[in-house]
Structures are given as C-alpha cells and as structure tokens.
Amino acid sequence: MFNKIIGIFKKEVMLSVALLAAIISLFITPPSVELLHKIDWKTLAILFMLLSVLEGFKKENIFSPLLQKTSKLGSMKGLTCFFVYSVFLSSMFVTNDVSLIIFVPLTIILFRAGNKEKYILPVLTFENIAAIRGSLLTPFGSPQNLFLFSQSGISAPSFMLLMLPLWIFSAALLYGFILFLFRKDEKELISVEEKDVCKPWEPERKGKRILYLSLFVIVIATIVTRTKFWPYITGLVALSLIIFDRKILRQTDYVLLLTFLCFFVFSSSICSNSKISVFLEKSVAGHEYIWSILLSQIISNVPASIVLWPFTTNLRALLYGLDSAGLCSIIGSLASVINLRIYAREYPGKSMQFIKTFTWISLVFFAIVVLPQLWLISFLK
C-alpha cells in the first residue's frame, strides 16, 4: 500500500509539489478554523463542476460537431491558429482555465487522429500562453483579475484600457510563434478521417446531452455573474449527476482538485503569519511587478494576488506581474497546472516532457514581453 502511494506521488509531480508546500506551510502557521475560512472554496467548487460536466461532454461526444468542422481546416498552420486563438478569445469570457479545459482535449484528439502528435507539445504550450495572455484583458478573464478588480474598485472600461497594450502585443506575438513553428512548411497539411474524431450522436442519449449542456450554461453563468449562491449551484450540479449519471463523478479529476487545495492551504497559511505580513508590508510597495512574478513561482498567481494586494500601491504593476507570472513556470499559473494535468491523463508518465517544452517556449515569450511591460509601468505612472 505504501509503495502504491509513493508511486502515485512520483507520477503526479504537481500534486507532490503542492502537498509538500502545504505541509511546510502548516509548520509556519498552525492549522485553525480561520485557515479553513481563508481557502478559496469557490474556485475549487467551480473547478469541480467544470471537470465533472466536461467529462460528461466527452462521454456524450458533445463536441463532435466542432470536431467535424475543425477537421476540415486542412493545414496545420490554420488548425493551430484556430485552436490558439479560440483559447485566446474565449478565455476573456469564460476564464483561462475553462478555455483550456475545452480546447486542449480537442487539440489532442485531432492531432492524434491526423498523425501529427509531434506538434502537440508546442501547440499546447501556445494554447497555454494564449489562455494566460488572452484572459488578461477582462476583469473576469482569470481569478486573479477578478479578485483585484473587485478589491480595487476600478471600472471595467478603465481595467480593460489598462490591459489593452499587453493583449494586442500578445496576440501578434503568438502569431509569430506559430509562423516559426511551421517555418519549414507553412502549407503542411493534416488529413483527418471524420469517423476517427466524430462519433455520431445516439438519439436515445439526447436527454444526457441536454443535461450536460444545461449544466455547462449554469456553471458559466456562475462564473460570469460572480453570484454568491455558488454553494447551492454546486450542490445542484452534484445532485443532478448523482441522479442522472453518477459514473461521471468517479471519473472527475480529483487529483487536480487536491493539487489546487494544497496550493490554497499554502497561500492561506502564509497570509495568516504576522511576521511574514510585516515583512511584505515593508518590501512590496514600489516593487509589485517583480514581487508578483517571483512569488507566483512559489504559490501560483491566484494565491499571490491575495497575499500581495494588501501591500500594493501600484495596481498596474501588480496586474502586469501576475498576468505574466504564468509564463515563467508551470506553478506560475493555476491554468498551466490544469493544462499539464489534461496532458498527463492522455500521456501517462510524460509530464516532464510537457514541463520542459512548456518552460523553454514560455520563457522565450516572457523574455520578449517583460521589459516592454516594465517600461509601460514606469512611463504610465
């Protein structure tokens, strides 16, 4: 039994890192009821609903019409642009993690069916970058944006104007990365048999498809409206699955949920420590950009936003840093952790290959954007 548990942690790299961080943090700040209240249960609940409902999408082949359309694009460059910019644009409205949960599995399906798996890792990295940089434009594009938008009191138009230069430059830069990937043959084709990716809808399962589409709309509405009734909605989704399709609950990715929980325990423990708070109060103001990038590499950008906000005097610097931190490492953004997890479920034992490819491509992107952003922060004070 012990060897089996060790095997799980060897296989699940991010869970191991998150669990170790959570355990260490509990020695810094002993566990308490207050600590439990500080954990971001709403994000965990929304993630649970999304993972469960999209497992239902997969089971009922709800994405078959979309796969049918995209399989006819023909060229690798065109198909890559479709997926990357679908993530880039959709992440502004349904958050970066949701856009990855939707489009990454579809990318894997089509590339695998077209015998183009050699491109999966770089393209998934482009999608990861697209999710991080596309979502930064809107207040609800990412959890950290949503948190800072609500805390700062800034208007939505002002927020979007603040982020617009980063969004435009990132959109153009992503296209440059795609061109570089297919530089040897911009017209390289992909041939996908429709029967390999599109399973026909069974008429007798129409009710299940309606159920999952309805639940998906409810979950997205919960995210966009920021309703305080999310605990009841979570209960409704869970109850619906128990009644109509309880097998889906056994297929939900609880490893990913546990990984997120561990990161939240760590950040909550750090926030609760008075000595650390005093140190941050003296150190963060005026240095928000570098602090947000570096701290995110330890606890991820969502917890980092919660830790740093009380000590911030420059909202632009904090936002720019947090929305760039995910380009430095997997841990830098919780969306990247989700992307890694999706890939690892499809390609067991190959997590390190994903991490290596993601790291070097994202760091190149980061190296290009980091100084112009710093200039904007200094110039537009």
CSV table of C-alpha atoms in Angstrom, one decimal:
chain,number,residue,atom,x,y,z
A,1,MET,CA,0.0,0.0,0.0
A,2,PHE,CA,2.8,2.4,0.9
A,3,ASN,CA,4.6,1.7,-2.4
A,4,LYS,CA,1.4,2.4,-4.3
A,5,ILE,CA,1.0,5.8,-2.6
A,6,ILE,CA,4.7,6.6,-3.3
A,7,GLY,CA,4.0,5.6,-7.0
A,8,ILE,CA,1.1,8.0,-7.2
A,9,PHE,CA,3.2,10.9,-5.9
A,10,LYS,CA,6.0,10.1,-8.3
A,11,LYS,CA,3.6,10.1,-11.2
A,12,GLU,CA,1.7,13.2,-10.1
A,13,VAL,CA,4.6,15.8,-10.0
A,14,MET,CA,2.4,18.9,-9.3
A,15,LEU,CA,0.4,17.2,-6.6
A,16,SER,CA,3.7,16.2,-4.8
A,17,VAL,CA,5.0,19.8,-5.0
A,18,ALA,CA,1.7,21.3,-3.8
A,19,LEU,CA,1.4,18.8,-0.9
A,20,LEU,CA,4.9,19.4,0.2
A,21,ALA,CA,4.3,23.2,0.1
A,22,ALA,CA,1.1,22.8,2.1
A,23,ILE,CA,2.7,20.6,4.8
A,24,ILE,CA,5.6,23.1,5.2
A,25,SER,CA,3.2,26.0,5.5
A,26,LEU,CA,1.3,24.3,8.4
A,27,PHE,CA,4.6,24.4,10.4
A,28,ILE,CA,4.8,28.2,9.7
A,29,THR,CA,1.2,28.8,10.7
A,30,PRO,CA,-0.6,26.0,12.7
A,31,PRO,CA,-3.9,24.9,11.2
A,32,SER,CA,-7.0,26.6,12.6
A,33,VAL,CA,-10.7,27.3,11.8
A,34,GLU,CA,-9.7,30.7,10.4
A,35,LEU,CA,-7.3,29.0,8.0
A,36,LEU,CA,-10.2,26.9,6.6
A,37,HIS,CA,-12.3,30.0,6.0
A,38,LYS,CA,-9.4,31.6,4.0
A,39,ILE,CA,-9.2,28.8,1.5
A,40,ASP,CA,-10.8,29.7,-1.9
A,41,TRP,CA,-13.6,27.2,-1.8
A,42,LYS,CA,-15.5,29.0,-4.6
A,43,THR,CA,-12.7,28.4,-7.1
A,44,LEU,CA,-12.5,24.7,-6.0
A,45,ALA,CA,-16.2,24.3,-6.3
A,46,ILE,CA,-16.3,25.9,-9.8
A,47,LEU,CA,-13.4,23.7,-10.9
A,48,PHE,CA,-15.2,20.6,-9.6
A,49,MET,CA,-18.3,21.5,-11.6
A,50,LEU,CA,-16.4,22.2,-14.8
A,51,LEU,CA,-14.3,19.0,-14.6
A,52,SER,CA,-17.4,16.9,-13.9
A,53,VAL,CA,-19.6,18.5,-16.6
A,54,LEU,CA,-16.9,18.4,-19.3
A,55,GLU,CA,-16.3,14.7,-18.5
A,56,GLY,CA,-19.9,14.4,-19.4
A,57,PHE,CA,-19.3,16.3,-22.7
A,58,LYS,CA,-16.5,13.8,-23.5
A,59,LYS,CA,-18.7,10.8,-22.7
A,60,GLU,CA,-21.7,12.1,-24.8
A,61,ASN,CA,-19.5,13.3,-27.7
A,62,ILE,CA,-21.0,16.8,-27.4
A,63,PHE,CA,-18.0,18.4,-29.2
A,64,SER,CA,-18.5,16.2,-32.3
A,65,PRO,CA,-19.9,19.0,-34.5
A,66,LEU,CA,-17.0,21.3,-33.6
A,67,LEU,CA,-14.5,18.5,-34.3
A,68,GLN,CA,-16.2,17.8,-37.6
A,69,LYS,CA,-15.8,21.5,-38.6
A,70,THR,CA,-12.2,21.8,-37.5
A,71,SER,CA,-11.1,18.5,-39.0
A,72,LYS,CA,-11.8,20.1,-42.4
A,73,LEU,CA,-9.4,23.0,-42.0
A,74,GLY,CA,-6.7,21.1,-43.8
A,75,SER,CA,-3.4,22.9,-43.0
A,76,MET,CA,-1.5,22.5,-39.7
A,77,LYS,CA,-0.9,26.3,-39.6
A,78,GLY,CA,-4.7,27.0,-40.0
A,79,LEU,CA,-5.7,24.4,-37.5
A,80,THR,CA,-3.1,25.6,-34.9
A,81,CYS,CA,-4.3,29.2,-35.4
A,82,PHE,CA,-7.9,28.1,-34.9
A,83,PHE,CA,-7.2,26.4,-31.6
A,84,VAL,CA,-4.7,29.0,-30.2
A,85,TYR,CA,-6.9,32.0,-31.0
A,86,SER,CA,-10.1,30.2,-29.8
A,87,VAL,CA,-8.4,29.8,-26.5
A,88,PHE,CA,-7.1,33.4,-26.6
A,89,LEU,CA,-10.6,34.9,-27.3
A,90,SER,CA,-12.7,32.6,-25.3
A,91,SER,CA,-10.5,33.0,-22.2
A,92,MET,CA,-11.7,36.6,-21.9
A,93,PHE,CA,-15.2,35.5,-21.2
A,94,VAL,CA,-15.1,32.0,-19.6
A,95,THR,CA,-11.7,32.4,-17.8
A,96,ASN,CA,-8.4,30.9,-18.9
A,97,ASP,CA,-8.7,27.6,-17.1
A,98,VAL,CA,-12.2,26.9,-18.7
A,99,SER,CA,-10.9,27.7,-22.2
A,100,LEU,CA,-8.0,25.2,-21.7
A,101,ILE,CA,-10.3,22.5,-20.4
A,102,ILE,CA,-12.5,22.9,-23.5
A,103,PHE,CA,-9.9,23.2,-26.3
A,104,VAL,CA,-6.8,21.2,-25.1
A,105,PRO,CA,-8.6,17.8,-25.3
A,106,LEU,CA,-9.9,18.7,-28.8
A,107,THR,CA,-6.4,19.6,-29.9
A,108,ILE,CA,-5.1,16.3,-28.7
A,109,ILE,CA,-7.9,14.3,-30.4
A,110,LEU,CA,-7.4,16.0,-33.8
A,111,PHE,CA,-3.6,16.0,-33.8
A,112,ARG,CA,-3.6,12.3,-32.8
A,113,ALA,CA,-6.1,11.4,-35.4
A,114,GLY,CA,-4.1,13.2,-38.1
A,115,ASN,CA,-0.8,11.6,-37.1
A,116,LYS,CA,0.7,15.0,-36.0
A,117,GLU,CA,1.5,14.2,-32.4
A,118,LYS,CA,5.0,15.7,-32.8
A,119,TYR,CA,3.3,19.1,-32.7
A,120,ILE,CA,1.1,18.5,-29.7
A,121,LEU,CA,3.5,19.8,-27.0
A,122,PRO,CA,4.4,23.1,-28.7
A,123,VAL,CA,0.8,23.8,-29.7
A,124,LEU,CA,-0.5,23.0,-26.2
A,125,THR,CA,2.2,25.5,-24.9
A,126,PHE,CA,0.9,28.1,-27.4
A,127,GLU,CA,-2.6,27.5,-26.1
A,128,ASN,CA,-1.4,27.9,-22.5
A,129,ILE,CA,0.2,31.2,-23.4
A,130,ALA,CA,-3.0,32.2,-25.2
A,131,ALA,CA,-5.1,31.4,-22.2
A,132,ILE,CA,-2.8,33.5,-19.9
A,133,ARG,CA,-2.4,36.4,-22.2
A,134,GLY,CA,-5.9,36.4,-23.8
A,135,SER,CA,-7.7,36.4,-20.4
A,136,LEU,CA,-5.8,39.4,-19.0
A,137,LEU,CA,-7.9,41.9,-21.0
A,138,THR,CA,-11.1,41.4,-19.0
A,139,PRO,CA,-11.8,41.7,-15.2
A,140,PHE,CA,-13.3,38.2,-15.2
A,141,GLY,CA,-10.8,36.5,-17.5
A,142,SER,CA,-8.8,35.0,-14.7
A,143,PRO,CA,-9.3,34.5,-10.9
A,144,GLN,CA,-6.6,37.0,-10.0
A,145,ASN,CA,-8.0,39.6,-12.3
A,146,LEU,CA,-11.5,39.1,-10.8
A,147,PHE,CA,-10.1,39.4,-7.3
A,148,LEU,CA,-8.1,42.6,-8.0
A,149,PHE,CA,-11.0,44.1,-10.0
A,150,SER,CA,-13.4,43.6,-7.0
A,151,GLN,CA,-10.9,44.8,-4.4
A,152,SER,CA,-9.6,47.9,-6.3
A,153,GLY,CA,-12.9,49.4,-7.3
A,154,ILE,CA,-11.7,50.3,-10.7
A,155,SER,CA,-14.3,50.5,-13.5
A,156,ALA,CA,-14.4,47.7,-16.2
A,157,PRO,CA,-13.6,50.1,-19.1
A,158,SER,CA,-10.6,51.5,-17.1
A,159,PHE,CA,-9.4,48.0,-16.3
A,160,MET,CA,-9.6,46.9,-20.0
A,161,LEU,CA,-7.8,50.1,-21.2
A,162,LEU,CA,-5.0,49.3,-18.6
A,163,MET,CA,-4.5,45.8,-20.1
A,164,LEU,CA,-5.1,46.5,-23.8
A,165,PRO,CA,-1.5,47.1,-24.8
A,166,LEU,CA,-0.4,43.7,-23.4
A,167,TRP,CA,-3.4,42.0,-25.0
A,168,ILE,CA,-2.7,43.4,-28.5
A,169,PHE,CA,1.1,42.7,-28.4
A,170,SER,CA,0.5,39.2,-27.1
A,171,ALA,CA,-2.0,38.4,-30.0
A,172,ALA,CA,0.6,39.5,-32.6
A,173,LEU,CA,3.5,37.7,-30.8
A,174,LEU,CA,1.6,34.4,-30.7
A,175,TYR,CA,1.1,34.5,-34.4
A,176,GLY,CA,4.9,35.0,-34.8
A,177,PHE,CA,5.5,31.9,-32.7
A,178,ILE,CA,3.1,29.9,-34.9
A,179,LEU,CA,4.8,31.0,-38.0
A,180,PHE,CA,8.2,30.0,-36.5
A,181,LEU,CA,6.8,26.5,-35.6
A,182,PHE,CA,5.8,25.9,-39.2
A,183,ARG,CA,8.6,27.8,-40.9
A,184,LYS,CA,9.8,24.8,-42.8
A,185,ASP,CA,6.5,24.2,-44.5
A,186,GLU,CA,3.7,26.8,-43.9
A,187,LYS,CA,1.4,24.8,-46.0
A,188,GLU,CA,1.9,21.4,-44.2
A,189,LEU,CA,-1.4,19.5,-44.4
A,190,ILE,CA,-3.2,17.4,-41.9
A,191,SER,CA,-5.7,14.7,-43.0
A,192,VAL,CA,-8.3,13.6,-40.5
A,193,GLU,CA,-10.9,11.0,-41.2
A,194,GLU,CA,-14.2,12.2,-39.8
A,195,LYS,CA,-15.0,8.8,-38.4
A,196,ASP,CA,-11.8,8.9,-36.3
A,197,VAL,CA,-12.8,12.0,-34.3
A,198,CYS,CA,-16.6,12.4,-34.7
A,199,LYS,CA,-18.8,9.8,-33.1
A,200,PRO,CA,-22.5,10.1,-34.2
A,201,TRP,CA,-25.0,11.2,-31.6
A,202,GLU,CA,-27.2,8.5,-30.4
A,203,PRO,CA,-30.9,9.6,-30.4
A,204,GLU,CA,-31.6,7.7,-27.2
A,205,ARG,CA,-29.0,9.8,-25.3
A,206,LYS,CA,-30.4,13.1,-26.3
A,207,GLY,CA,-31.6,13.7,-22.7
A,208,LYS,CA,-28.0,13.3,-21.3
A,209,ARG,CA,-26.7,15.8,-23.9
A,210,ILE,CA,-29.4,18.3,-22.9
A,211,LEU,CA,-28.5,17.7,-19.2
A,212,TYR,CA,-24.8,18.4,-19.7
A,213,LEU,CA,-25.3,21.4,-22.0
A,214,SER,CA,-27.7,22.9,-19.4
A,215,LEU,CA,-25.3,22.3,-16.5
A,216,PHE,CA,-22.5,23.9,-18.6
A,217,VAL,CA,-24.5,27.0,-19.1
A,218,ILE,CA,-25.3,27.2,-15.4
A,219,VAL,CA,-21.6,26.9,-14.5
A,220,ILE,CA,-20.5,29.5,-17.0
A,221,ALA,CA,-23.3,31.8,-15.7
A,222,THR,CA,-22.0,31.2,-12.1
A,223,ILE,CA,-18.5,32.3,-13.2
A,224,VAL,CA,-19.6,35.4,-15.2
A,225,THR,CA,-22.2,36.8,-12.7
A,226,ARG,CA,-20.0,36.1,-9.7
A,227,THR,CA,-23.1,35.0,-7.8
A,228,LYS,CA,-22.9,34.5,-4.0
A,229,PHE,CA,-25.2,31.4,-4.5
A,230,TRP,CA,-22.3,29.2,-5.8
A,231,PRO,CA,-22.6,26.7,-2.9
A,232,TYR,CA,-26.2,26.0,-3.8
A,233,ILE,CA,-25.3,25.7,-7.5
A,234,THR,CA,-22.5,23.3,-6.7
A,235,GLY,CA,-25.0,21.2,-4.8
A,236,LEU,CA,-27.4,21.3,-7.7
A,237,VAL,CA,-24.8,20.1,-10.2
A,238,ALA,CA,-23.6,17.3,-7.9
A,239,LEU,CA,-27.1,16.2,-7.2
A,240,SER,CA,-28.0,16.2,-10.9
A,241,LEU,CA,-25.0,14.0,-11.6
A,242,ILE,CA,-25.8,11.6,-8.7
A,243,ILE,CA,-29.4,11.2,-10.0
A,244,PHE,CA,-28.8,11.0,-13.8
A,245,ASP,CA,-25.2,9.9,-14.3
A,246,ARG,CA,-23.3,9.1,-11.1
A,247,LYS,CA,-20.5,7.3,-13.0
A,248,ILE,CA,-19.2,10.7,-14.1
A,249,LEU,CA,-18.4,11.6,-10.5
A,250,ARG,CA,-16.0,8.6,-10.4
A,251,GLN,CA,-14.2,10.0,-13.5
A,252,THR,CA,-13.8,13.5,-12.2
A,253,ASP,CA,-10.1,14.6,-11.8
A,254,TYR,CA,-9.8,14.7,-8.0
A,255,VAL,CA,-6.0,14.8,-8.2
A,256,LEU,CA,-6.2,18.2,-9.8
A,257,LEU,CA,-8.7,19.4,-7.2
A,258,LEU,CA,-6.4,18.1,-4.4
A,259,THR,CA,-3.5,19.9,-6.0
A,260,PHE,CA,-5.4,23.2,-6.0
A,261,LEU,CA,-6.5,22.7,-2.4
A,262,CYS,CA,-2.9,22.2,-1.3
A,263,PHE,CA,-1.8,25.4,-3.0
A,264,PHE,CA,-4.6,27.3,-1.3
A,265,VAL,CA,-3.7,25.9,2.1
A,266,PHE,CA,-0.1,27.1,1.5
A,267,SER,CA,-1.2,30.7,0.5
A,268,SER,CA,-3.7,30.9,3.3
A,269,SER,CA,-1.1,29.9,5.9
A,270,ILE,CA,1.4,32.4,4.5
A,271,CYS,CA,-1.2,35.2,4.7
A,272,SER,CA,-2.0,34.3,8.3
A,273,ASN,CA,1.5,34.7,9.6
A,274,SER,CA,2.1,38.1,11.2
A,275,LYS,CA,5.9,38.1,10.8
A,276,ILE,CA,5.5,37.5,7.0
A,277,SER,CA,2.9,40.2,6.8
A,278,VAL,CA,5.2,42.7,8.4
A,279,PHE,CA,8.0,41.8,6.0
A,280,LEU,CA,5.7,42.1,3.0
A,281,GLU,CA,4.4,45.5,4.2
A,282,LYS,CA,8.0,46.8,4.1
A,283,SER,CA,9.0,45.2,0.9
A,284,VAL,CA,6.2,45.1,-1.7
A,285,ALA,CA,5.2,48.7,-2.2
A,286,GLY,CA,7.0,50.1,-5.2
A,287,HIS,CA,8.2,46.7,-6.2
A,288,GLU,CA,4.9,45.0,-7.1
A,289,TYR,CA,6.0,43.8,-10.6
A,290,ILE,CA,8.9,41.8,-9.5
A,291,TRP,CA,7.3,40.6,-6.3
A,292,SER,CA,4.2,39.3,-8.1
A,293,ILE,CA,6.3,37.4,-10.7
A,294,LEU,CA,8.6,35.8,-8.2
A,295,LEU,CA,6.0,34.9,-5.5
A,296,SER,CA,3.8,33.3,-8.2
A,297,GLN,CA,6.6,30.8,-8.9
A,298,ILE,CA,6.2,29.5,-5.4
A,299,ILE,CA,2.4,29.7,-4.7
A,300,SER,CA,0.9,30.5,-8.2
A,301,ASN,CA,-0.6,33.8,-9.3
A,302,VAL,CA,-4.0,33.5,-7.8
A,303,PRO,CA,-2.8,33.0,-4.2
A,304,ALA,CA,-0.1,35.5,-4.8
A,305,SER,CA,-2.7,38.2,-5.7
A,306,ILE,CA,-4.4,37.6,-2.4
A,307,VAL,CA,-1.1,37.8,-0.5
A,308,LEU,CA,0.2,40.9,-2.2
A,309,TRP,CA,-2.9,43.1,-2.6
A,310,PRO,CA,-3.0,44.5,0.9
A,311,PHE,CA,0.6,45.8,0.5
A,312,THR,CA,0.2,47.2,-3.1
A,313,THR,CA,0.4,50.8,-4.1
A,314,ASN,CA,0.6,50.3,-7.9
A,315,LEU,CA,-2.3,48.3,-9.4
A,316,ARG,CA,-0.9,48.3,-12.9
A,317,ALA,CA,2.4,46.8,-11.8
A,318,LEU,CA,0.7,44.1,-9.8
A,319,LEU,CA,-1.7,43.1,-12.6
A,320,TYR,CA,1.1,43.1,-15.2
A,321,GLY,CA,3.3,40.9,-13.0
A,322,LEU,CA,0.5,38.4,-12.1
A,323,ASP,CA,-0.6,38.1,-15.7
A,324,SER,CA,2.9,37.4,-16.8
A,325,ALA,CA,4.0,35.1,-14.0
A,326,GLY,CA,2.4,32.0,-15.7
A,327,LEU,CA,4.9,32.4,-18.5
A,328,CYS,CA,7.9,31.5,-16.2
A,329,SER,CA,6.9,28.1,-14.9
A,330,ILE,CA,4.1,25.6,-14.6
A,331,ILE,CA,3.4,26.7,-11.0
A,332,GLY,CA,3.2,30.4,-12.0
A,333,SER,CA,-0.4,30.0,-13.2
A,334,LEU,CA,-3.1,27.5,-12.0
A,335,ALA,CA,-4.3,27.4,-15.6
A,336,SER,CA,-0.9,25.9,-16.5
A,337,VAL,CA,-1.4,23.2,-13.8
A,338,ILE,CA,-4.7,22.3,-15.4
A,339,ASN,CA,-3.1,22.1,-18.9
A,340,LEU,CA,-0.4,19.8,-17.6
A,341,ARG,CA,-2.9,17.6,-15.9
A,342,ILE,CA,-5.0,17.2,-19.0
A,343,TYR,CA,-1.9,16.2,-21.0
A,344,ALA,CA,-0.7,13.8,-18.3
A,345,ARG,CA,-4.1,12.0,-18.3
A,346,GLU,CA,-3.7,11.4,-22.1
A,347,TYR,CA,0.0,10.6,-22.0
A,348,PRO,CA,0.8,9.0,-18.6
A,349,GLY,CA,4.4,9.2,-17.5
A,350,LYS,CA,5.2,12.1,-19.9
A,351,SER,CA,4.7,15.0,-17.6
A,352,MET,CA,8.4,16.0,-17.6
A,353,GLN,CA,8.3,16.3,-21.4
A,354,PHE,CA,5.4,18.7,-21.2
A,355,ILE,CA,7.2,20.7,-18.5
A,356,LYS,CA,10.4,21.0,-20.5
A,357,THR,CA,8.7,22.1,-23.7
A,358,PHE,CA,6.4,24.5,-21.9
A,359,THR,CA,9.2,26.1,-19.9
A,360,TRP,CA,11.5,26.9,-22.7
A,361,ILE,CA,8.8,28.2,-25.1
A,362,SER,CA,7.1,30.3,-22.4
A,363,LEU,CA,10.4,31.7,-21.1
A,364,VAL,CA,11.2,33.0,-24.6
A,365,PHE,CA,7.7,34.6,-24.7
A,366,PHE,CA,8.3,36.1,-21.2
A,367,ALA,CA,11.7,37.4,-22.2
A,368,ILE,CA,10.2,39.3,-25.1
A,369,VAL,CA,7.3,40.9,-23.1
A,370,VAL,CA,8.9,41.5,-19.7
A,371,LEU,CA,10.9,44.7,-20.4
A,372,PRO,CA,8.2,46.5,-22.6
A,373,GLN,CA,5.8,45.9,-19.7
A,374,LEU,CA,8.2,47.3,-17.2
A,375,TRP,CA,8.6,50.4,-19.5
A,376,LEU,CA,4.8,50.8,-19.6
A,377,ILE,CA,4.6,50.6,-15.8
A,378,SER,CA,7.3,53.3,-15.4
A,379,PHE,CA,6.0,55.5,-18.3
A,380,LEU,CA,2.3,55.4,-17.4
A,381,LYS,CA,2.6,56.0,-13.6
